[in-house]
């Protein structure tokens, strides 16, 4: 295909009727029919038992009011996408961030991070003991209680200030006792049994779950700086499960980065469209 031919195709590439668009009603109206068609296809894929929710970046540095900056991501600038995927990177639901996250219909407003998880998991069958993993930006007591009432189990890293009334041993005390120390607290909140575990590895990490606890422990190898040798430390079961189940979206990102379609265009939605094509080919 010649360059002029490709430029002509790209110039007239449209996914919605501009004459039917309502200004300000939907920031994604340019690609909304295309995204809805993909969502219907992804939601029809058989769902695995273990799922994870995480953020994904569509690389983009052009001018757009939808562009976000996330310094901890490999691609810091771009469009933010919230993705529900399984351990193998298969996407079952996604939502492109447009600056505002509304409460999920039929559920109370529990904040932007909790609302997006409820929205992404709305198509997951209830009362079938599915398991959802997420990091500390999403995790909270209110979210896990709502999911557990639908018989959807959950586990995630959690920030200490999200656990009101729950106090753990100070970090420096756990560090003095050495790697592998952990502490577990349990409670019932609105009829839901919750378990919080704090584990000290190279640094402390706290996890919250409705179906997992610290036992049974397993052994992992770590390098001891003082003794200058590899030592065996104890790792709680909740940490092992989280590490094994949380990497679905990261795996998807690594596969997409290998053969990403690189396109230069002044139209902001072109980057979204070709990213979704990469996502579809990966499946």
mmCIF file of C-alpha atoms in Angstrom:
data_model
loop_
_atom_site.group_PDB
_atom_site.id
_atom_site.type_symbol
_atom_site.label_atom_id
_atom_site.label_comp_id
_atom_site.label_asym_id
_atom_site.label_seq_id
_atom_site.Cartn_x
_atom_site.Cartn_y
_atom_site.Cartn_z
ATOM 1 C CA UNK A 1 0.000 0.000 0.000
ATOM 2 C CA UNK A 2 1.341 3.412 -0.932
ATOM 3 C CA UNK A 3 1.741 6.183 1.620
ATOM 4 C CA UNK A 4 -0.862 8.370 -0.082
ATOM 5 C CA UNK A 5 -3.353 5.504 -0.084
ATOM 6 C CA UNK A 6 -2.830 4.907 3.641
ATOM 7 C CA UNK A 7 -3.148 8.606 4.463
ATOM 8 C CA UNK A 8 -6.436 8.754 2.538
ATOM 9 C CA UNK A 9 -7.830 5.785 4.463
ATOM 10 C CA UNK A 10 -6.732 7.250 7.775
ATOM 11 C CA UNK A 11 -8.205 10.638 6.916
ATOM 12 C CA UNK A 12 -11.696 9.254 6.293
ATOM 13 C CA UNK A 13 -11.644 6.724 9.141
ATOM 14 C CA UNK A 14 -14.747 7.430 11.261
ATOM 15 C CA UNK A 15 -16.621 5.392 13.861
ATOM 16 C CA UNK A 16 -19.593 7.636 14.653
ATOM 17 C CA UNK A 17 -21.882 10.133 12.946
ATOM 18 C CA UNK A 18 -20.757 13.611 13.999
ATOM 19 C CA UNK A 19 -24.149 15.090 13.085
ATOM 20 C CA UNK A 20 -25.877 12.957 15.721
ATOM 21 C CA UNK A 21 -23.434 13.792 18.523
ATOM 22 C CA UNK A 22 -24.602 15.907 21.475
ATOM 23 C CA UNK A 23 -21.817 18.332 22.517
ATOM 24 C CA UNK A 24 -20.524 17.567 26.019
ATOM 25 C CA UNK A 25 -22.730 14.509 26.521
ATOM 26 C CA UNK A 26 -19.995 11.938 25.909
ATOM 27 C CA UNK A 27 -16.293 12.709 25.568
ATOM 28 C CA UNK A 28 -15.792 9.407 23.755
ATOM 29 C CA UNK A 29 -18.590 9.839 21.214
ATOM 30 C CA UNK A 30 -16.068 9.588 18.348
ATOM 31 C CA UNK A 31 -15.366 5.937 19.200
ATOM 32 C CA UNK A 32 -18.341 4.951 21.375
ATOM 33 C CA UNK A 33 -19.970 2.529 18.843
ATOM 34 C CA UNK A 34 -16.590 0.838 18.320
ATOM 35 C CA UNK A 35 -15.945 0.505 22.079
ATOM 36 C CA UNK A 36 -19.448 -0.829 22.731
ATOM 37 C CA UNK A 37 -19.014 -3.518 20.064
ATOM 38 C CA UNK A 38 -15.726 -4.622 21.637
ATOM 39 C CA UNK A 39 -17.242 -4.655 25.122
ATOM 40 C CA UNK A 40 -20.046 -6.945 23.990
ATOM 41 C CA UNK A 41 -17.494 -9.350 22.524
ATOM 42 C CA UNK A 42 -15.229 -9.321 25.597
ATOM 43 C CA UNK A 43 -18.149 -9.893 27.967
ATOM 44 C CA UNK A 44 -19.147 -13.035 26.047
ATOM 45 C CA UNK A 45 -15.775 -14.696 26.699
ATOM 46 C CA UNK A 46 -16.043 -17.480 29.335
ATOM 47 C CA UNK A 47 -14.910 -16.058 32.675
ATOM 48 C CA UNK A 48 -12.085 -17.609 34.679
ATOM 49 C CA UNK A 49 -12.488 -18.133 38.429
ATOM 50 C CA UNK A 50 -9.705 -15.695 39.395
ATOM 51 C CA UNK A 51 -9.794 -12.138 38.007
ATOM 52 C CA UNK A 52 -7.906 -8.914 38.657
ATOM 53 C CA UNK A 53 -8.616 -5.213 38.243
ATOM 54 C CA UNK A 54 -5.843 -2.794 37.337
ATOM 55 C CA UNK A 55 -5.027 0.309 35.318
ATOM 56 C CA UNK A 56 -3.628 0.348 31.794
ATOM 57 C CA UNK A 57 -2.102 3.183 29.803
ATOM 58 C CA UNK A 58 -2.607 3.853 26.092
ATOM 59 C CA UNK A 59 0.615 5.729 25.195
ATOM 60 C CA UNK A 60 -0.113 9.231 23.909
ATOM 61 C CA UNK A 61 1.688 12.574 24.302
ATOM 62 C CA UNK A 62 -0.422 14.744 22.005
ATOM 63 C CA UNK A 63 -2.954 17.390 22.941
ATOM 64 C CA UNK A 64 -6.073 15.979 24.563
ATOM 65 C CA UNK A 65 -8.043 16.772 27.697
ATOM 66 C CA UNK A 66 -8.322 13.023 28.342
ATOM 67 C CA UNK A 67 -4.562 12.558 28.652
ATOM 68 C CA UNK A 68 -3.326 11.433 32.084
ATOM 69 C CA UNK A 69 0.083 11.270 33.763
ATOM 70 C CA UNK A 70 1.019 8.209 35.822
ATOM 71 C CA UNK A 71 4.720 8.243 36.780
ATOM 72 C CA UNK A 72 4.770 4.639 38.030
ATOM 73 C CA UNK A 73 3.730 3.177 34.683
ATOM 74 C CA UNK A 74 6.242 2.226 31.928
ATOM 75 C CA UNK A 75 4.405 4.682 29.657
ATOM 76 C CA UNK A 76 3.710 7.672 31.878
ATOM 77 C CA UNK A 77 1.597 9.766 29.474
ATOM 78 C CA UNK A 78 -1.539 8.595 27.767
ATOM 79 C CA UNK A 79 -5.162 7.556 28.158
ATOM 80 C CA UNK A 80 -6.024 5.633 31.310
ATOM 81 C CA UNK A 81 -8.066 2.451 30.959
ATOM 82 C CA UNK A 82 -9.454 0.400 33.848
ATOM 83 C CA UNK A 83 -9.313 -3.277 32.900
ATOM 84 C CA UNK A 84 -10.845 -6.451 34.310
ATOM 85 C CA UNK A 85 -8.754 -9.437 33.173
ATOM 86 C CA UNK A 86 -7.893 -12.964 34.250
ATOM 87 C CA UNK A 87 -4.475 -14.373 35.141
ATOM 88 C CA UNK A 88 -3.651 -15.017 31.474
ATOM 89 C CA UNK A 89 -4.315 -11.448 30.330
ATOM 90 C CA UNK A 90 -7.725 -12.145 28.761
ATOM 91 C CA UNK A 91 -9.873 -9.008 29.039
ATOM 92 C CA UNK A 92 -13.495 -9.362 30.169
ATOM 93 C CA UNK A 93 -14.381 -5.703 30.691
ATOM 94 C CA UNK A 94 -12.787 -2.275 30.409
ATOM 95 C CA UNK A 95 -13.643 1.389 30.859
ATOM 96 C CA UNK A 96 -11.789 4.377 29.447
ATOM 97 C CA UNK A 97 -11.268 7.116 32.032
ATOM 98 C CA UNK A 98 -12.820 10.456 31.018
ATOM 99 C CA UNK A 99 -12.273 12.440 34.230
ATOM 100 C CA UNK A 100 -15.309 11.400 36.270
ATOM 101 C CA UNK A 101 -16.371 8.029 37.704
ATOM 102 C CA UNK A 102 -20.060 7.774 38.535
ATOM 103 C CA UNK A 103 -21.501 5.333 41.108
ATOM 104 C CA UNK A 104 -22.452 1.936 39.753
ATOM 105 C CA UNK A 105 -26.240 1.675 39.257
ATOM 106 C CA UNK A 106 -27.865 -0.141 42.156
ATOM 107 C CA UNK A 107 -24.960 0.446 44.545
ATOM 108 C CA UNK A 108 -24.066 3.279 46.951
ATOM 109 C CA UNK A 109 -21.323 5.779 46.156
ATOM 110 C CA UNK A 110 -18.146 4.424 47.804
ATOM 111 C CA UNK A 111 -15.638 6.651 46.025
ATOM 112 C CA UNK A 112 -14.116 6.631 42.557
ATOM 113 C CA UNK A 113 -11.825 3.642 43.153
ATOM 114 C CA UNK A 114 -14.594 1.444 44.550
ATOM 115 C CA UNK A 115 -17.180 2.580 41.996
ATOM 116 C CA UNK A 116 -15.004 1.548 39.060
ATOM 117 C CA UNK A 117 -14.492 -1.968 40.477
ATOM 118 C CA UNK A 118 -18.242 -2.410 40.971
ATOM 119 C CA UNK A 119 -18.830 -1.188 37.420
ATOM 120 C CA UNK A 120 -16.250 -3.550 35.902
ATOM 121 C CA UNK A 121 -17.549 -6.546 37.862
ATOM 122 C CA UNK A 122 -21.226 -5.848 37.113
ATOM 123 C CA UNK A 123 -21.211 -8.513 34.384
ATOM 124 C CA UNK A 124 -19.642 -11.185 36.637
ATOM 125 C CA UNK A 125 -22.185 -13.850 37.700
ATOM 126 C CA UNK A 126 -23.062 -13.639 41.391
ATOM 127 C CA UNK A 127 -23.249 -16.504 43.910
ATOM 128 C CA UNK A 128 -20.599 -18.500 42.028
ATOM 129 C CA UNK A 129 -17.565 -17.720 44.256
ATOM 130 C CA UNK A 130 -15.520 -15.756 41.749
ATOM 131 C CA UNK A 131 -12.385 -14.141 43.164
ATOM 132 C CA UNK A 132 -11.220 -10.572 42.442
ATOM 133 C CA UNK A 133 -7.736 -9.133 43.126
ATOM 134 C CA UNK A 134 -6.802 -5.432 43.143
ATOM 135 C CA UNK A 135 -4.120 -3.120 44.524
ATOM 136 C CA UNK A 136 -4.295 -0.535 47.301
ATOM 137 C CA UNK A 137 -5.777 2.233 45.107
ATOM 138 C CA UNK A 138 -8.976 0.212 44.692
ATOM 139 C CA UNK A 139 -9.082 -1.775 47.939
ATOM 140 C CA UNK A 140 -11.335 -0.722 50.800
ATOM 141 C CA UNK A 141 -13.612 -2.211 53.436
ATOM 142 C CA UNK A 142 -16.851 -0.934 51.853
ATOM 143 C CA UNK A 143 -15.924 -2.400 48.447
ATOM 144 C CA UNK A 144 -15.077 -5.825 49.836
ATOM 145 C CA UNK A 145 -18.284 -5.942 51.876
ATOM 146 C CA UNK A 146 -20.431 -5.199 48.802
ATOM 147 C CA UNK A 147 -18.595 -7.803 46.707
ATOM 148 C CA UNK A 148 -18.858 -10.454 49.416
ATOM 149 C CA UNK A 149 -22.627 -9.939 49.695
ATOM 150 C CA UNK A 150 -22.797 -10.936 46.030
ATOM 151 C CA UNK A 151 -20.628 -13.966 46.873
ATOM 152 C CA UNK A 152 -17.672 -12.511 44.953
ATOM 153 C CA UNK A 153 -14.570 -13.006 47.097
ATOM 154 C CA UNK A 154 -11.822 -10.383 47.030
ATOM 155 C CA UNK A 155 -8.244 -9.785 48.135
ATOM 156 C CA UNK A 156 -5.969 -6.779 47.753
ATOM 157 C CA UNK A 157 -3.217 -4.713 49.242
ATOM 158 C CA UNK A 158 -4.649 -1.978 51.426
ATOM 159 C CA UNK A 159 -3.478 1.307 52.886
ATOM 160 C CA UNK A 160 -3.252 1.461 56.650
ATOM 161 C CA UNK A 161 -5.513 4.524 56.898
ATOM 162 C CA UNK A 162 -8.329 2.544 55.213
ATOM 163 C CA UNK A 163 -8.478 0.157 58.193
ATOM 164 C CA UNK A 164 -10.126 2.309 60.848
ATOM 165 C CA UNK A 165 -9.587 0.971 64.348
ATOM 166 C CA UNK A 166 -7.089 -1.698 63.210
ATOM 167 C CA UNK A 167 -3.588 -1.252 64.608
ATOM 168 C CA UNK A 168 -0.551 -3.360 63.714
ATOM 169 C CA UNK A 169 2.961 -3.566 65.114
ATOM 170 C CA UNK A 170 5.163 -0.633 64.139
ATOM 171 C CA UNK A 171 7.321 -1.067 61.046
ATOM 172 C CA UNK A 172 10.585 -0.598 62.931
ATOM 173 C CA UNK A 173 9.597 -3.298 65.431
ATOM 174 C CA UNK A 174 8.832 -5.781 62.657
ATOM 175 C CA UNK A 175 12.090 -4.870 60.920
ATOM 176 C CA UNK A 176 14.040 -5.544 64.118
ATOM 177 C CA UNK A 177 12.510 -9.027 64.364
ATOM 178 C CA UNK A 178 13.592 -9.790 60.810
ATOM 179 C CA UNK A 179 12.083 -10.658 57.469
ATOM 180 C CA UNK A 180 9.117 -12.990 57.456
ATOM 181 C CA UNK A 181 7.326 -11.634 60.497
ATOM 182 C CA UNK A 182 3.592 -11.225 60.043
ATOM 183 C CA UNK A 183 0.544 -10.234 62.068
ATOM 184 C CA UNK A 184 -3.121 -11.040 61.410
ATOM 185 C CA UNK A 185 -6.291 -9.282 62.568
ATOM 186 C CA UNK A 186 -9.876 -10.446 61.957
ATOM 187 C CA UNK A 187 -13.225 -8.721 62.345
ATOM 188 C CA UNK A 188 -16.872 -8.791 61.251
ATOM 189 C CA UNK A 189 -18.127 -5.709 59.437
ATOM 190 C CA UNK A 190 -21.823 -5.552 58.499
ATOM 191 C CA UNK A 191 -22.010 -9.334 58.703
ATOM 192 C CA UNK A 192 -18.927 -9.928 56.508
ATOM 193 C CA UNK A 193 -15.822 -11.626 57.911
ATOM 194 C CA UNK A 194 -12.633 -9.712 57.039
ATOM 195 C CA UNK A 195 -8.992 -10.671 57.563
ATOM 196 C CA UNK A 196 -6.119 -8.179 57.482
ATOM 197 C CA UNK A 197 -2.509 -9.386 57.387
ATOM 198 C CA UNK A 198 0.646 -7.302 57.703
ATOM 199 C CA UNK A 199 3.863 -8.960 56.488
ATOM 200 C CA UNK A 200 7.397 -7.622 56.599
ATOM 201 C CA UNK A 201 9.631 -8.574 53.670
ATOM 202 C CA UNK A 202 12.080 -5.936 52.448
ATOM 203 C CA UNK A 203 9.389 -3.489 53.518
ATOM 204 C CA UNK A 204 5.977 -3.887 55.166
ATOM 205 C CA UNK A 205 2.850 -4.693 53.155
ATOM 206 C CA UNK A 206 -0.738 -4.986 54.382
ATOM 207 C CA UNK A 207 -3.434 -7.054 52.678
ATOM 208 C CA UNK A 208 -7.183 -7.365 53.228
ATOM 209 C CA UNK A 209 -9.359 -10.280 52.179
ATOM 210 C CA UNK A 210 -12.775 -11.826 52.695
ATOM 211 C CA UNK A 211 -11.679 -15.439 52.082
ATOM 212 C CA UNK A 212 -7.940 -15.711 52.808
ATOM 213 C CA UNK A 213 -5.740 -15.418 55.875
ATOM 214 C CA UNK A 214 -2.128 -15.889 56.902
ATOM 215 C CA UNK A 215 -2.251 -19.688 57.216
ATOM 216 C CA UNK A 216 -0.935 -21.940 55.822
ATOM 217 C CA UNK A 217 2.496 -20.344 55.454
ATOM 218 C CA UNK A 218 5.055 -21.182 52.803
ATOM 219 C CA UNK A 219 8.813 -20.701 52.526
ATOM 220 C CA UNK A 220 10.534 -18.303 50.137
ATOM 221 C CA UNK A 221 14.179 -17.447 49.614
ATOM 222 C CA UNK A 222 15.623 -14.014 50.324
ATOM 223 C CA UNK A 223 19.120 -12.559 50.352
ATOM 224 C CA UNK A 224 20.262 -11.555 53.845
ATOM 225 C CA UNK A 225 22.540 -8.505 53.719
ATOM 226 C CA UNK A 226 23.954 -9.066 57.200
ATOM 227 C CA UNK A 227 24.745 -12.755 56.878
ATOM 228 C CA UNK A 228 25.658 -12.456 53.181
ATOM 229 C CA UNK A 229 23.747 -15.548 52.190
ATOM 230 C CA UNK A 230 20.336 -16.772 51.040
ATOM 231 C CA UNK A 231 17.913 -17.452 53.889
ATOM 232 C CA UNK A 232 14.439 -19.000 54.062
ATOM 233 C CA UNK A 233 11.598 -16.905 55.471
ATOM 234 C CA UNK A 234 7.912 -17.557 56.049
ATOM 235 C CA UNK A 235 5.337 -16.045 53.686
ATOM 236 C CA UNK A 236 1.596 -15.901 54.541
ATOM 237 C CA UNK A 237 -0.851 -17.649 52.250
ATOM 238 C CA UNK A 238 -2.653 -14.396 51.394
ATOM 239 C CA UNK A 239 0.580 -12.912 50.002
ATOM 240 C CA UNK A 240 1.312 -16.007 47.895
ATOM 241 C CA UNK A 241 -2.178 -15.991 46.430
ATOM 242 C CA UNK A 242 -2.093 -12.267 45.660
ATOM 243 C CA UNK A 243 1.298 -12.467 43.917
ATOM 244 C CA UNK A 244 0.131 -15.438 41.856
ATOM 245 C CA UNK A 245 -3.198 -13.903 40.779
ATOM 246 C CA UNK A 246 -2.624 -10.156 40.362
ATOM 247 C CA UNK A 247 -0.422 -10.001 37.248
ATOM 248 C CA UNK A 248 -3.016 -10.438 34.483
ATOM 249 C CA UNK A 249 -3.117 -6.809 33.313
ATOM 250 C CA UNK A 250 0.675 -6.466 33.601
ATOM 251 C CA UNK A 251 1.079 -9.577 31.446
ATOM 252 C CA UNK A 252 -1.307 -8.058 28.906
ATOM 253 C CA UNK A 253 0.723 -4.822 28.828
ATOM 254 C CA UNK A 254 3.978 -6.684 28.250
ATOM 255 C CA UNK A 255 2.493 -8.638 25.329
ATOM 256 C CA UNK A 256 1.008 -5.503 23.757
ATOM 257 C CA UNK A 257 4.339 -3.680 24.007
ATOM 258 C CA UNK A 258 6.089 -6.321 21.894
ATOM 259 C CA UNK A 259 4.199 -5.619 18.654
ATOM 260 C CA UNK A 260 2.290 -2.407 19.261
ATOM 261 C CA UNK A 261 0.862 -0.621 16.198
ATOM 262 C CA UNK A 262 2.699 2.699 16.065
ATOM 263 C CA UNK A 263 0.745 5.433 14.351
ATOM 264 C CA UNK A 264 1.205 9.196 14.112
ATOM 265 C CA UNK A 265 -1.978 11.207 13.829
ATOM 266 C CA UNK A 266 -3.453 14.550 14.889
ATOM 267 C CA UNK A 267 -6.746 12.860 15.746
ATOM 268 C CA UNK A 268 -6.766 11.775 19.378
ATOM 269 C CA UNK A 269 -9.048 8.795 18.895
ATOM 270 C CA UNK A 270 -6.781 7.055 16.390
ATOM 271 C CA UNK A 271 -4.472 5.966 19.200
ATOM 272 C CA UNK A 272 -7.430 4.520 21.128
ATOM 273 C CA UNK A 273 -8.719 2.606 18.102
ATOM 274 C CA UNK A 274 -5.399 1.008 17.217
ATOM 275 C CA UNK A 275 -4.738 0.106 20.844
ATOM 276 C CA UNK A 276 -8.061 -1.712 20.927
ATOM 277 C CA UNK A 277 -7.144 -3.490 17.703
ATOM 278 C CA UNK A 278 -3.907 -4.648 19.376
ATOM 279 C CA UNK A 279 -5.971 -5.810 22.332
ATOM 280 C CA UNK A 280 -8.320 -7.773 20.083
ATOM 281 C CA UNK A 281 -5.511 -9.439 18.118
ATOM 282 C CA UNK A 282 -3.898 -10.511 21.403
ATOM 283 C CA UNK A 283 -7.043 -12.462 22.257
#
